Amino acid sequence: MSKLLTPLFELNVVLRTPSERSRRANSYILHPLAARYESVEAMDDAFAQALDDMREGRLPLLQLPEYQAAPPAEGPRKLRSVA
């Protein structure tokens, strides 16, 4: 599991926080800018707080790579028949 999470840690998509239960354990959370929210209002509030926290150095910046070309657009999918 650790091997699979390492790239996400390097990009700061998943953040490690010390566990409150054990000194040797970690807790894991998604970066607030990469998380899913129940409503647009909750997302707006979380984004505003995350941006403030990043400016103050309390939250790391996301390290996502820049695309050299735009990903393909979602379009209608063609169904293929199987013989």
Short mmCIF file of C-alpha atoms in Angstrom, two decimals:
data_model
loop_
_atom_site.label_atom_id
_atom_site.label_comp_id
_atom_site.label_asym_id
_atom_site.label_seq_id
_atom_site.Cartn_x
_atom_site.Cartn_y
_atom_site.Cartn_z
CA MET A 1 0.00 0.00 0.00
CA SER A 2 2.82 2.37 0.88
CA LYS A 3 4.33 1.92 -2.58
CA LEU A 4 1.05 2.87 -4.22
CA LEU A 5 0.60 5.97 -2.06
CA THR A 6 4.14 7.31 -2.50
CA PRO A 7 3.43 9.15 -5.79
CA LEU A 8 0.34 10.72 -4.22
CA PHE A 9 2.41 11.89 -1.23
CA GLU A 10 5.00 13.42 -3.60
CA LEU A 11 2.26 15.38 -5.41
CA ASN A 12 0.68 16.40 -2.06
CA VAL A 13 -2.65 14.92 -3.19
CA VAL A 14 -2.61 12.73 -0.06
CA LEU A 15 -1.21 14.27 3.12
CA ARG A 16 0.21 12.45 6.13
CA THR A 17 -0.66 13.67 9.59
CA PRO A 18 0.55 12.14 12.83
CA SER A 19 -2.05 9.88 14.37
CA GLU A 20 -3.58 10.94 17.66
CA ARG A 21 -3.73 7.28 18.74
CA SER A 22 -0.14 6.19 18.20
CA ARG A 23 3.23 7.88 17.82
CA ARG A 24 4.30 5.44 15.11
CA ALA A 25 1.11 5.58 13.03
CA ASN A 26 0.02 8.15 10.47
CA SER A 27 -3.38 9.36 9.39
CA TYR A 28 -4.00 10.22 5.77
CA ILE A 29 -6.22 12.92 4.29
CA LEU A 30 -6.85 14.22 0.80
CA HIS A 31 -5.59 17.69 0.05
CA PRO A 32 -8.63 19.99 0.33
CA LEU A 33 -8.27 21.03 -3.32
CA ALA A 34 -8.43 17.36 -4.39
CA ALA A 35 -11.29 16.26 -2.13
CA ARG A 36 -14.95 15.77 -2.91
CA TYR A 37 -17.61 17.84 -1.14
CA GLU A 38 -21.30 17.39 -0.42
CA SER A 39 -22.26 20.79 -1.81
CA VAL A 40 -20.89 23.69 -3.80
CA GLU A 41 -21.06 25.84 -0.68
CA ALA A 42 -18.99 23.34 1.32
CA MET A 43 -16.45 23.21 -1.52
CA ASP A 44 -16.23 27.01 -1.74
CA ASP A 45 -15.66 27.26 2.03
CA ALA A 46 -13.02 24.51 2.00
CA PHE A 47 -11.22 26.05 -1.00
CA ALA A 48 -11.16 29.50 0.61
CA GLN A 49 -9.71 28.02 3.83
CA ALA A 50 -7.19 25.91 1.88
CA LEU A 51 -5.98 28.94 -0.10
CA ASP A 52 -5.50 30.91 3.14
CA ASP A 53 -3.66 27.94 4.70
CA MET A 54 -1.38 27.61 1.66
CA ARG A 55 -0.54 31.33 1.73
CA GLU A 56 0.33 31.04 5.44
CA GLY A 57 2.43 27.89 4.93
CA ARG A 58 0.12 25.63 6.96
CA LEU A 59 -0.84 23.52 3.94
CA PRO A 60 1.50 22.39 1.12
CA LEU A 61 0.81 23.34 -2.47
CA LEU A 62 -0.43 20.66 -4.83
CA GLN A 63 2.44 19.54 -7.07
CA LEU A 64 0.39 18.43 -10.05
CA PRO A 65 2.15 18.19 -13.42
CA GLU A 66 1.11 20.55 -16.19
CA TYR A 67 -0.41 18.97 -19.25
CA GLN A 68 1.48 19.60 -22.48
CA ALA A 69 -1.72 18.83 -24.41
CA ALA A 70 -5.27 19.03 -23.18
CA PRO A 71 -6.85 15.71 -22.22
CA PRO A 72 -9.43 14.43 -24.72
CA ALA A 73 -12.88 15.92 -24.30
CA GLU A 74 -15.72 13.73 -23.16
CA GLY A 75 -17.97 13.05 -26.09
CA PRO A 76 -20.70 10.65 -26.99
CA ARG A 77 -19.58 7.08 -26.64
CA LYS A 78 -20.18 4.65 -29.43
CA LEU A 79 -21.39 1.24 -28.39
CA ARG A 80 -19.69 -1.64 -30.12
CA SER A 81 -21.44 -4.91 -30.68
CA VAL A 82 -19.78 -8.13 -29.73
CA ALA A 83 -20.21 -11.16 -31.93
#
